[in-house]
RNA sequence: AGGCCCGUAGCUCAGUUGGUUAGAGCGCGUCCUUGACACGGACGAGGUCUGGGGUUCGAGUCCCCACGGGCCUACCA
C-alpha cells in the first residue's frame, strides 16, 4: 500500500480496475477436465428488455457468493452467463419505440422488424453484460449463451420435434387467452387476476316458440360481459331446476339479433348463482366452450383481434368491446329487456405485460400436453432428487404440478423461435421438422408455408440448463456439468420457469436439471410494493453501486436475504454496509501504516506475511501462543465454520452476520486494540510474533470475506506477499480450519478478560470519570487458574481499562472506598474519590438484584419441580444448576 | 373458493428439531476530535414477542380461535 492511503474507502477508484482484470485474465473460465467435486450453476438469463434492476442484483449476488465460495473451496466451478430473448416483453419494447417514432411495426414487415429487434438486443444485451462485469460476477464469459442464438434454435427445434413425435405437442382449436394489446394468445400463467368492482347485468331473453314468435315470457340471464351475448348460441339451466324444467328444449329470441337459440340443460350450471340461467357463448368463455362441445353448439366469434367487435356483431361491429358493452346495455334498457343491474366483485384476467383485460377467445394454437411431463417431475421432488428451499415452496410446486393444464405454446409474435411446422398449401397437411422441409411429408407437394407463429419464450428457457451445455450432443461440458448443482432464482418464476425446466430436463435428459433450487425473496420498496421500473418504484443498481460501492450493495443484500422473507432495501442499510467496507479498509490501513514504522527496524514484510509464514500461524513467544492470538484464531475457526454452514444452507444473512461480527466486533474492537503496543515492542521476538499472527488472521479474514466483498478483498489481498504466479484471491483457498486454531479454553479465558474490562468501563461511565483520567483498581478472583490467567494479561486490562494499576488477589477485596461491582467470577473495585452518587448506584444495584432474583427465582422453582427434573433432559437440568450456582454467589 | 406467509425494541428485520435474564443494524441518549477508521470509539436506554384459549415440567417457537397485513392458485356466468 502506498503511503498516501485515503482515510475513507473509495470503491469507485478500486472496483473498475478489478472488474476489468477478472474478465481480461479469464480467471473464471471453467475447465471441464478438472477433477471433481463439481459446482455448476446457470444464470437465470436476464431479459434483453433493458438493463439489470435491483432484483437481478440480489439474484446475482447470491449466485456469485455461492460460486466464489465453491471455487475457493477447490470445486470444479462453472457459472454460466447468458440472456433471454424474452419474446413478448422485448417485442413490446421495440414496438413502443417504433410507435414513438410514428412507425407502425406491422408496416415494416416481419423481416425488417426482426432486424430492429436484433439491433435493440445488441444494445440492451451489451448493457447487461457491462453491468454484470461491473458488479464483478465471476462467470465464464467464454460460455455465454443467448436463448435465440442459432445454436439454441437448433436445440429448440430438436425439443419441439421430439415432443411432437411423442404426441406431447399438438395443434388444436381451443379456448385461449387473447391479449388485444399484445395481439397474441397467452398461457394461463401470463394472465394475472385482479379483483375488480363490476356489475352483474340481468337480461331478459324472450321465450320463443318453435317459429321464433315471442310468447310474452322471459328467461332472465345474468352476465358480467353483456357484449358477448351477440355470440350466444344457447341458454343453459340445470336439468333439475324446477323453475326452468318446462323450458328445456324450448328456445329464446336473442335480443339485439335476429337469432333464436335453444334452452339446454347441463349439470355444470349453478342453480344458486344469478338467476340459475346462463347465456352460453362458446367462442368467448372457457366454460361455455366446454358446454358448447358437449351440446354441439356453434361458435360465433364476435370480436376481432384488437378487441373491437367484428362483423358478426352486426350493428355493433367496429366498436371497442367496452364501448359496445355500454351501448348494448343502453339498447337493452331502451327495449325494456334489462331487468336489473347488481354490483358484483369479480376477478378480472389481465395480461401480465400490458395489463389489458384479457379476452377469452377460441382459436387454433399449438399446445403441450403437461400431465405426462409433470408426473416424473413431481416424483423427482418427492424423492428428494431436487431439494426446494425454502420448504414451503415445495408444497406450492406440488399443488401447481398436480393441477397442471396444457401449455399454450404458440404466440402471434414476430420475435422468438419460429414454430418448426409447415403447412402444405395443397393438401393442408402439417410437416414438423428440424430443418425446413423441401416438400410435404404426406403428399409430396413443394408448396409449403411455415407456421407464422413463434414459441412462448419460456419454452427455450425451459431447456436452458442443458441447451447451454451442448445437449443433445454428449459434450464434455454436458457430461461434466449436468445436472447442474444449484439454481438460484426468485419465487415469482417457480411455475414459469423452474417447474418447466424440471419437466423438460427430466424428459429430455433423463436426469433432473439441478440438484437444488433456492428461491429467494423479492426486493421491495419501503412501502412494501414490488419494485418496478414502470411504476417508478425501482431503484437503479448502477447509481447505488456508484454511491455506496458494489461490495456494500452485495453485502447489504446478502445480510438481508433471509430465506422466505422479502427484502426492503434502505439507504440506512446500504450505509451500514458501506461503513463495514470502510472498516475493513481502515483495518488494512492501520496494518500497513504501522508496518512502515516497524520495517524501519529492518524487518521486511516477507518475513512477517509470506504465504508459508502465514500458513504456520499462530506463532508463540518462547513456544507459548499469547492468549489474544489463541483467542482470535479460535474465533476465526468458529466463524469459518459458521459461514460454511450458513452458505451450505443458503442462509446468506447468517453468513454475512458472522463475518461482520467477527471482523468488526472481534478483530477490530478487541484484537487490534489489544496487540497495538506489541507491534512496536522493544522485544523483537514478541513484536514479530504479534505481526505474524496479525497478518495471518487478517489475510485469512480477507479470504473469508471475499465471496461477500470481492473487490475490496481482492485489492487488499494483493498488498500481501502471495505465491509466485498467484493471480487472484478468487482462486486462492477459502480459509480451512486448522486443528490448533480451535481452542475452547482461550475463548473462555479471553471472554473473562473482556468481561473485566467491560465492568471497569461500566463503572467509569456510570461514575462519569474523565475518559483520559487513569484510576487504580483492585480485582479479586477466587479460582486459582482463572486468576493466574488474568494476571498474565494484566497489562492489557490496565491499558484498555485506563487504569494506573490493577491489584489482583484471591482474597476478599482489601481496599476500601471507590465503587465495587461483583460478577459470578470476580469482584472489582475501582478507586473513586468523588462522592459516589449513592442514590443512582443503589438504584442500579437494586435493578441488577431484581433481575438476578427473578432469574434465580424462576430457576429454583423449576429445579424444585420434580416433574421438571424427571422429564427435562439432563443436559438442560445441569446447565440450569450450574448457572444458578453462579448467580447465587 | 382453496392454499400459503407474516404480525418480535421508534424503524427494518433475525431468532434452524420448544429449554438458562429474546438478538442485530439503523435511529435515540451520555461521553470521547487518543496518529486505522466520526463511514469512528466507549457506555447506555428501549420489546414479554398482535389478542385470547390450549398442549407441555417448560412456548416468541407447537395446536385452535379472533383481529390486522401480504402473496399465490381458481373457468361460478
mmCIF file of N, CA, C and O (backbone and C1' of nucleotides) in Angstrom, chain B residues 16-61:
data_model
loop_
_atom_site.group_PDB
_atom_site.id
_atom_site.type_symbol
_atom_site.label_atom_id
_atom_site.label_comp_id
_atom_site.label_asym_id
_atom_site.label_seq_id
_atom_site.Cartn_x
_atom_site.Cartn_y
_atom_site.Cartn_z
ATOM 1 P P U B 16 -35.595 -20.376 15.239
ATOM 2 O "O5'" U B 16 -35.026 -21.671 14.483
ATOM 3 C "C5'" U B 16 -35.920 -22.452 13.678
ATOM 4 C "C4'" U B 16 -35.175 -23.657 13.133
ATOM 5 C "C3'" U B 16 -34.431 -24.484 14.170
ATOM 6 O "O3'" U B 16 -35.283 -25.462 14.749
ATOM 7 C "C1'" U B 16 -32.988 -23.998 12.395
ATOM 8 P P U B 17 -35.863 -25.096 16.156
ATOM 9 O "O5'" U B 17 -36.801 -26.310 16.495
ATOM 10 C "C5'" U B 17 -37.626 -26.863 15.462
ATOM 11 C "C4'" U B 17 -37.536 -28.348 15.498
ATOM 12 C "C3'" U B 17 -37.628 -28.979 16.884
ATOM 13 O "O3'" U B 17 -38.967 -29.030 17.313
ATOM 14 C "C1'" U B 17 -35.931 -30.031 15.646
ATOM 15 P P G B 18 -39.361 -28.500 18.798
ATOM 16 O "O5'" G B 18 -39.112 -26.921 18.756
ATOM 17 C "C5'" G B 18 -38.037 -26.269 19.260
ATOM 18 C "C4'" G B 18 -38.422 -25.524 20.544
ATOM 19 C "C3'" G B 18 -37.529 -25.928 21.713
ATOM 20 O "O3'" G B 18 -36.345 -25.119 21.771
ATOM 21 C "C1'" G B 18 -39.866 -25.902 22.325
ATOM 22 P P G B 19 -36.044 -23.736 22.416
ATOM 23 O "O5'" G B 19 -35.837 -24.032 23.966
ATOM 24 C "C5'" G B 19 -36.090 -22.978 24.913
ATOM 25 C "C4'" G B 19 -35.422 -23.363 26.221
ATOM 26 C "C3'" G B 19 -33.937 -23.611 26.052
ATOM 27 O "O3'" G B 19 -33.204 -22.717 26.862
ATOM 28 C "C1'" G B 19 -35.007 -25.400 27.203
ATOM 29 P P U B 20 -32.778 -21.349 26.838
ATOM 30 O "O5'" U B 20 -33.638 -20.969 28.120
ATOM 31 C "C5'" U B 20 -33.375 -19.800 28.862
ATOM 32 C "C4'" U B 20 -32.869 -20.146 30.250
ATOM 33 C "C3'" U B 20 -32.380 -18.888 30.983
ATOM 34 O "O3'" U B 20 -33.267 -18.693 32.076
ATOM 35 C "C1'" U B 20 -30.840 -20.723 31.191
ATOM 36 P P U B 21 -34.448 -17.740 31.931
ATOM 37 O "O5'" U B 21 -33.785 -16.345 31.523
ATOM 38 C "C5'" U B 21 -34.665 -15.227 31.245
ATOM 39 C "C4'" U B 21 -33.876 -13.944 31.232
ATOM 40 C "C3'" U B 21 -32.911 -13.765 30.055
ATOM 41 O "O3'" U B 21 -33.426 -12.796 29.153
ATOM 42 C "C1'" U B 21 -32.029 -12.981 32.130
ATOM 43 P P A B 22 -34.562 -12.535 28.365
ATOM 44 O "O5'" A B 22 -33.712 -12.536 27.025
ATOM 45 C "C5'" A B 22 -33.388 -13.746 26.362
ATOM 46 C "C4'" A B 22 -33.586 -13.560 24.894
ATOM 47 C "C3'" A B 22 -33.048 -12.234 24.347
ATOM 48 O "O3'" A B 22 -31.689 -12.400 24.019
ATOM 49 C "C1'" A B 22 -35.214 -12.675 23.491
ATOM 50 P P G B 23 -30.654 -11.474 24.648
ATOM 51 O "O5'" G B 23 -29.671 -11.213 23.430
ATOM 52 C "C5'" G B 23 -29.786 -10.040 22.683
ATOM 53 C "C4'" G B 23 -29.479 -10.353 21.252
ATOM 54 C "C3'" G B 23 -29.259 -9.133 20.398
ATOM 55 O "O3'" G B 23 -27.916 -8.683 20.508
ATOM 56 C "C1'" G B 23 -30.779 -10.572 19.320
ATOM 57 P P A B 24 -27.612 -7.145 20.262
ATOM 58 O "O5'" A B 24 -27.582 -7.060 18.667
ATOM 59 C "C5'" A B 24 -26.697 -7.893 17.941
ATOM 60 C "C4'" A B 24 -26.892 -7.669 16.469
ATOM 61 C "C3'" A B 24 -26.921 -6.210 16.048
ATOM 62 O "O3'" A B 24 -25.602 -5.718 15.884
ATOM 63 C "C1'" A B 24 -28.721 -7.363 15.033
ATOM 64 P P G B 25 -25.325 -4.177 16.058
ATOM 65 O "O5'" G B 25 -25.933 -3.572 14.729
ATOM 66 C "C5'" G B 25 -25.301 -3.810 13.463
ATOM 67 C "C4'" G B 25 -26.139 -3.211 12.371
ATOM 68 C "C3'" G B 25 -26.527 -1.752 12.599
ATOM 69 O "O3'" G B 25 -25.501 -0.880 12.172
ATOM 70 C "C1'" G B 25 -28.450 -2.976 12.013
ATOM 71 P P C B 26 -25.269 0.486 12.901
ATOM 72 O "O5'" C B 26 -26.575 1.314 12.496
ATOM 73 C "C5'" C B 26 -26.776 1.723 11.138
ATOM 74 C "C4'" C B 26 -28.171 2.263 10.960
ATOM 75 C "C3'" C B 26 -28.565 3.417 11.879
ATOM 76 O "O3'" C B 26 -28.079 4.660 11.392
ATOM 77 C "C1'" C B 26 -30.303 1.824 11.836
ATOM 78 P P G B 27 -27.663 5.796 12.444
ATOM 79 O "O5'" G B 27 -29.045 6.119 13.158
ATOM 80 C "C5'" G B 27 -30.097 6.760 12.440
ATOM 81 C "C4'" G B 27 -31.320 6.870 13.320
ATOM 82 C "C3'" G B 27 -31.078 7.539 14.664
ATOM 83 O "O3'" G B 27 -31.128 8.945 14.561
ATOM 84 C "C1'" G B 27 -32.308 5.553 14.989
ATOM 85 P P C B 28 -30.217 9.811 15.506
ATOM 86 O "O5'" C B 28 -30.809 9.508 16.956
ATOM 87 C "C5'" C B 28 -32.158 9.842 17.263
ATOM 88 C "C4'" C B 28 -32.483 9.423 18.675
ATOM 89 C "C3'" C B 28 -31.464 9.847 19.723
ATOM 90 O "O3'" C B 28 -31.660 11.193 20.110
ATOM 91 C "C1'" C B 28 -32.036 7.581 20.070
ATOM 92 P P G B 29 -30.378 12.073 20.431
ATOM 93 O "O5'" G B 29 -30.017 11.601 21.912
ATOM 94 C "C5'" G B 29 -30.942 11.832 22.976
ATOM 95 C "C4'" G B 29 -30.385 11.273 24.249
ATOM 96 C "C3'" G B 29 -28.940 11.656 24.532
ATOM 97 O "O3'" G B 29 -28.859 12.936 25.131
ATOM 98 C "C1'" G B 29 -29.200 9.334 24.853
ATOM 99 P P U B 30 -27.564 13.805 24.878
ATOM 100 O "O5'" U B 30 -26.489 13.122 25.848
ATOM 101 C "C5'" U B 30 -26.700 13.125 27.259
ATOM 102 C "C4'" U B 30 -25.594 12.375 27.938
ATOM 103 C "C3'" U B 30 -24.186 12.764 27.498
ATOM 104 O "O3'" U B 30 -23.732 13.932 28.165
ATOM 105 C "C1'" U B 30 -24.372 10.405 27.525
ATOM 106 P P C B 31 -22.776 14.907 27.343
ATOM 107 O "O5'" C B 31 -21.403 14.101 27.266
ATOM 108 C "C5'" C B 31 -20.662 13.857 28.467
ATOM 109 C "C4'" C B 31 -19.603 12.825 28.202
ATOM 110 C "C3'" C B 31 -18.583 13.162 27.121
ATOM 111 O "O3'" C B 31 -17.606 14.080 27.577
ATOM 112 C "C1'" C B 31 -19.261 10.915 26.891
ATOM 113 P P C B 32 -16.879 14.995 26.471
ATOM 114 O "O5'" C B 32 -15.958 13.980 25.657
ATOM 115 C "C5'" C B 32 -14.873 13.346 26.304
ATOM 116 C "C4'" C B 32 -14.211 12.371 25.357
ATOM 117 C "C3'" C B 32 -13.664 12.964 24.071
ATOM 118 O "O3'" C B 32 -12.401 13.557 24.279
ATOM 119 C "C1'" C B 32 -14.787 10.933 23.608
ATOM 120 P P U B 33 -12.003 14.871 23.528
ATOM 121 O "O5'" U B 33 -11.684 14.321 22.064
ATOM 122 C "C5'" U B 33 -12.464 14.728 20.952
ATOM 123 C "C4'" U B 33 -11.782 14.263 19.695
ATOM 124 C "C3'" U B 33 -10.387 14.876 19.512
ATOM 125 O "O3'" U B 33 -9.372 14.030 20.069
ATOM 126 C "C1'" U B 33 -11.758 15.383 17.628
ATOM 127 P P U B 34 -8.481 12.944 19.295
ATOM 128 O "O5'" U B 34 -7.092 13.000 20.069
ATOM 129 C "C5'" U B 34 -6.948 12.515 21.335
ATOM 130 C "C4'" U B 34 -5.982 11.350 21.356
ATOM 131 C "C3'" U B 34 -5.971 10.497 20.083
ATOM 132 O "O3'" U B 34 -4.941 10.939 19.196
ATOM 133 C "C1'" U B 34 -6.370 9.143 21.961
ATOM 134 P P G B 35 -5.191 10.987 17.623
ATOM 135 O "O5'" G B 35 -4.956 9.488 17.167
ATOM 136 C "C5'" G B 35 -5.430 9.080 15.876
ATOM 137 C "C4'" G B 35 -4.279 8.711 14.983
ATOM 138 C "C3'" G B 35 -3.506 7.464 15.426
ATOM 139 O "O3'" G B 35 -4.144 6.319 14.935
ATOM 140 C "C1'" G B 35 -1.985 9.162 14.974
ATOM 141 P P A B 36 -3.597 4.874 14.941
ATOM 142 O "O5'" A B 36 -4.286 4.332 13.607
ATOM 143 C "C5'" A B 36 -3.859 4.761 12.327
ATOM 144 C "C4'" A B 36 -4.939 4.440 11.316
ATOM 145 C "C3'" A B 36 -6.289 5.112 11.612
ATOM 146 O "O3'" A B 36 -6.329 6.401 11.018
ATOM 147 C "C1'" A B 36 -6.602 2.789 11.235
ATOM 148 P P C B 37 -7.246 7.539 11.670
ATOM 149 O "O5'" C B 37 -8.735 7.097 11.284
ATOM 150 C "C5'" C B 37 -9.191 7.157 9.928
ATOM 151 C "C4'" C B 37 -10.445 6.339 9.790
ATOM 152 C "C3'" C B 37 -11.617 6.793 10.645
ATOM 153 O "O3'" C B 37 -12.336 7.830 9.995
ATOM 154 C "C1'" C B 37 -11.370 4.442 10.794
ATOM 155 P P A B 38 -12.550 9.210 10.664
ATOM 156 O "O5'" A B 38 -14.081 9.481 10.965
ATOM 157 C "C5'" A B 38 -15.153 8.590 10.589
ATOM 158 C "C4'" A B 38 -16.387 9.186 11.243
ATOM 159 C "C3'" A B 38 -16.674 10.624 10.818
ATOM 160 O "O3'" A B 38 -17.982 10.745 10.301
ATOM 161 C "C1'" A B 38 -16.595 10.418 13.189
ATOM 162 P P C B 39 -18.480 10.408 8.859
ATOM 163 O "O5'" C B 39 -18.717 8.834 8.757
ATOM 164 C "C5'" C B 39 -19.987 8.171 9.132
ATOM 165 C "C4'" C B 39 -19.710 6.710 8.982
ATOM 166 C "C3'" C B 39 -18.348 6.380 9.555
ATOM 167 O "O3'" C B 39 -18.326 5.753 10.832
ATOM 168 C "C1'" C B 39 -18.481 5.817 7.197
ATOM 169 P P G B 40 -18.976 4.507 11.292
ATOM 170 O "O5'" G B 40 -17.858 3.953 12.284
ATOM 171 C "C5'" G B 40 -16.530 3.772 11.827
ATOM 172 C "C4'" G B 40 -15.528 4.226 12.864
ATOM 173 C "C3'" G B 40 -15.828 3.856 14.298
ATOM 174 O "O3'" G B 40 -15.584 2.492 14.544
ATOM 175 C "C1'" G B 40 -15.079 6.070 14.228
ATOM 176 P P G B 41 -16.500 1.748 15.591
ATOM 177 O "O5'" G B 41 -15.885 2.301 16.953
ATOM 178 C "C5'" G B 41 -14.525 2.051 17.256
ATOM 179 C "C4'" G B 41 -14.193 2.655 18.593
ATOM 180 C "C3'" G B 41 -15.134 2.306 19.728
ATOM 181 O "O3'" G B 41 -14.881 1.017 20.255
ATOM 182 C "C1'" G B 41 -14.706 4.605 19.769
ATOM 183 P P A B 42 -16.080 0.190 20.907
ATOM 184 O "O5'" A B 42 -16.234 0.946 22.300
ATOM 185 C "C5'" A B 42 -15.190 0.876 23.259
ATOM 186 C "C4'" A B 42 -15.589 1.648 24.480
ATOM 187 C "C3'" A B 42 -16.967 1.285 25.032
ATOM 188 O "O3'" A B 42 -16.937 0.106 25.810
ATOM 189 C "C1'" A B 42 -16.768 3.626 24.903
ATOM 190 P P C B 43 -18.195 -0.859 25.806
ATOM 191 O "O5'" C B 43 -19.264 -0.017 26.621
ATOM 192 C "C5'" C B 43 -19.030 0.292 27.986
ATOM 193 C "C4'" C B 43 -19.999 1.335 28.458
ATOM 194 C "C3'" C B 43 -21.469 0.979 28.339
ATOM 195 O "O3'" C B 43 -21.904 0.097 29.343
ATOM 196 C "C1'" C B 43 -21.145 3.183 27.623
ATOM 197 P P G B 44 -23.106 -0.924 29.015
ATOM 198 O "O5'" G B 44 -24.373 0.049 28.924
ATOM 199 C "C5'" G B 44 -24.775 0.788 30.061
ATOM 200 C "C4'" G B 44 -25.775 1.847 29.675
ATOM 201 C "C3'" G B 44 -27.129 1.359 29.210
ATOM 202 O "O3'" G B 44 -27.935 0.985 30.315
ATOM 203 C "C1'" G B 44 -26.412 3.150 27.845
ATOM 204 P P A B 45 -29.150 -0.041 30.126
ATOM 205 O "O5'" A B 45 -30.333 0.932 29.685
ATOM 206 C "C5'" A B 45 -30.623 2.102 30.447
ATOM 207 C "C4'" A B 45 -31.661 2.922 29.709
ATOM 208 C "C3'" A B 45 -32.826 2.097 29.194
ATOM 209 O "O3'" A B 45 -33.808 1.979 30.214
ATOM 210 C "C1'" A B 45 -31.989 3.466 27.448
ATOM 211 P P G B 46 -34.780 0.773 30.198
ATOM 212 O "O5'" G B 46 -35.602 1.118 28.876
ATOM 213 C "C5'" G B 46 -36.062 0.121 28.088
ATOM 214 C "C4'" G B 46 -36.548 0.671 26.792
ATOM 215 C "C3'" G B 46 -37.304 -0.365 25.975
ATOM 216 O "O3'" G B 46 -38.639 -0.409 26.412
ATOM 217 C "C1'" G B 46 -35.800 0.839 24.590
ATOM 218 P P G B 47 -39.115 -1.421 27.598
ATOM 219 O "O5'" G B 47 -39.927 -2.452 26.710
ATOM 220 C "C5'" G B 47 -39.292 -3.032 25.634
ATOM 221 C "C4'" G B 47 -40.268 -3.544 24.637
ATOM 222 C "C3'" G B 47 -41.004 -4.800 25.127
ATOM 223 O "O3'" G B 47 -42.351 -4.475 25.454
ATOM 224 C "C1'" G B 47 -39.616 -5.331 23.279
ATOM 225 P P U B 48 -43.006 -5.233 26.654
ATOM 226 O "O5'" U B 48 -42.686 -6.774 26.360
ATOM 227 C "C5'" U B 48 -43.118 -7.438 25.154
ATOM 228 C "C4'" U B 48 -43.409 -8.882 25.489
ATOM 229 C "C3'" U B 48 -44.634 -9.019 26.400
ATOM 230 O "O3'" U B 48 -45.709 -9.704 25.760
ATOM 231 C "C1'" U B 48 -42.661 -10.058 27.389
ATOM 232 P P C B 49 -45.592 -11.171 25.072
ATOM 233 O "O5'" C B 49 -45.583 -10.904 23.500
ATOM 234 C "C5'" C B 49 -45.310 -9.654 22.858
ATOM 235 C "C4'" C B 49 -44.488 -9.980 21.627
ATOM 236 C "C3'" C B 49 -45.056 -11.140 20.840
ATOM 237 O "O3'" C B 49 -45.392 -10.600 19.565
ATOM 238 C "C1'" C B 49 -42.715 -11.422 21.278
ATOM 239 P P U B 50 -46.461 -11.149 18.612
ATOM 240 O "O5'" U B 50 -47.704 -10.197 18.857
ATOM 241 C "C5'" U B 50 -47.564 -8.787 18.924
ATOM 242 C "C4'" U B 50 -48.949 -8.173 19.004
ATOM 243 C "C3'" U B 50 -49.906 -8.904 19.936
ATOM 244 O "O3'" U B 50 -49.773 -8.455 21.281
ATOM 245 C "C1'" U B 50 -50.936 -8.593 17.841
ATOM 246 P P G B 51 -49.990 -9.534 22.461
ATOM 247 O "O5'" G B 51 -51.562 -9.741 22.474
ATOM 248 C "C5'" G B 51 -52.418 -8.656 22.805
ATOM 249 C "C4'" G B 51 -53.855 -9.115 22.726
ATOM 250 C "C3'" G B 51 -54.163 -10.414 23.467
ATOM 251 O "O3'" G B 51 -54.402 -10.199 24.842
ATOM 252 C "C1'" G B 51 -55.071 -10.520 21.292
ATOM 253 P P G B 52 -54.052 -11.398 25.861
ATOM 254 O "O5'" G B 52 -55.169 -12.478 25.511
ATOM 255 C "C5'" G B 52 -56.537 -12.241 25.855
ATOM 256 C "C4'" G B 52 -57.394 -13.382 25.383
ATOM 257 C "C3'" G B 52 -56.997 -14.776 25.871
ATOM 258 O "O3'" G B 52 -57.407 -15.043 27.195
ATOM 259 C "C1'" G B 52 -57.485 -14.871 23.566
ATOM 260 P P G B 53 -56.569 -16.126 28.067
ATOM 261 O "O5'" G B 53 -56.959 -17.504 27.360
ATOM 262 C "C5'" G B 53 -58.269 -18.072 27.541
ATOM 263 C "C4'" G B 53 -58.437 -19.275 26.653
ATOM 264 C "C3'" G B 53 -57.527 -20.465 26.937
ATOM 265 O "O3'" G B 53 -57.950 -21.244 28.034
ATOM 266 C "C1'" G B 53 -57.580 -20.077 24.617
ATOM 267 P P G B 54 -56.811 -22.022 28.900
ATOM 268 O "O5'" G B 54 -56.291 -23.125 27.882
ATOM 269 C "C5'" G B 54 -57.151 -24.202 27.495
ATOM 270 C "C4'" G B 54 -56.507 -25.031 26.411
ATOM 271 C "C3'" G B 54 -55.274 -25.847 26.801
ATOM 272 O "O3'" G B 54 -55.618 -27.026 27.487
ATOM 273 C "C1'" G B 54 -54.942 -24.825 24.681
ATOM 274 P P U B 55 -54.533 -27.714 28.456
ATOM 275 O "O5'" U B 55 -53.467 -28.296 27.421
ATOM 276 C "C5'" U B 55 -53.816 -29.390 26.567
ATOM 277 C "C4'" U B 55 -52.596 -29.807 25.774
ATOM 278 C "C3'" U B 55 -51.352 -30.073 26.607
ATOM 279 O "O3'" U B 55 -51.376 -31.393 27.132
ATOM 280 C "C1'" U B 55 -50.787 -28.707 24.762
ATOM 281 P P U B 56 -50.958 -31.595 28.685
ATOM 282 O "O5'" U B 56 -49.420 -31.190 28.688
ATOM 283 C "C5'" U B 56 -48.476 -31.970 27.947
ATOM 284 C "C4'" U B 56 -47.122 -31.318 28.032
ATOM 285 C "C3'" U B 56 -46.663 -30.959 29.440
ATOM 286 O "O3'" U B 56 -46.108 -32.082 30.104
ATOM 287 C "C1'" U B 56 -46.267 -29.134 27.983
ATOM 288 P P C B 57 -46.367 -32.244 31.637
ATOM 289 O "O5'" C B 57 -45.466 -31.122 32.316
ATOM 290 C "C5'" C B 57 -45.659 -30.797 33.689
ATOM 291 C "C4'" C B 57 -44.567 -29.843 34.127
ATOM 292 C "C3'" C B 57 -44.354 -28.659 33.208
ATOM 293 O "O3'" C B 57 -45.258 -27.617 33.515
ATOM 294 C "C1'" C B 57 -42.263 -29.648 33.664
ATOM 295 P P G B 58 -45.939 -26.821 32.324
ATOM 296 O "O5'" G B 58 -44.722 -26.077 31.640
ATOM 297 C "C5'" G B 58 -44.094 -24.995 32.345
ATOM 298 C "C4'" G B 58 -42.879 -24.540 31.598
ATOM 299 C "C3'" G B 58 -43.129 -24.076 30.173
ATOM 300 O "O3'" G B 58 -43.533 -22.713 30.181
ATOM 301 C "C1'" G B 58 -41.276 -25.526 30.206
ATOM 302 P P A B 59 -44.506 -22.207 29.034
ATOM 303 O "O5'" A B 59 -43.576 -22.223 27.736
ATOM 304 C "C5'" A B 59 -42.555 -21.251 27.488
ATOM 305 C "C4'" A B 59 -42.707 -20.736 26.073
ATOM 306 C "C3'" A B 59 -44.038 -19.986 25.902
ATOM 307 O "O3'" A B 59 -43.895 -18.569 25.991
ATOM 308 C "C1'" A B 59 -43.789 -21.724 24.253
ATOM 309 P P G B 60 -42.676 -17.688 25.475
ATOM 310 O "O5'" G B 60 -42.937 -17.359 23.934
ATOM 311 C "C5'" G B 60 -43.558 -16.154 23.561
ATOM 312 C "C4'" G B 60 -43.513 -15.955 22.071
ATOM 313 C "C3'" G B 60 -43.556 -17.239 21.242
ATOM 314 O "O3'" G B 60 -44.880 -17.540 20.890
ATOM 315 C "C1'" G B 60 -41.693 -15.934 20.579
ATOM 316 P P U B 61 -45.317 -19.024 20.514
ATOM 317 O "O5'" U B 61 -44.113 -19.672 19.701
ATOM 318 C "C5'" U B 61 -44.056 -19.634 18.249
ATOM 319 C "C4'" U B 61 -42.870 -20.446 17.817
ATOM 320 C "C3'" U B 61 -43.062 -21.950 17.935
ATOM 321 O "O3'" U B 61 -42.879 -22.565 16.654
ATOM 322 C "C1'" U B 61 -41.040 -21.245 18.997
#
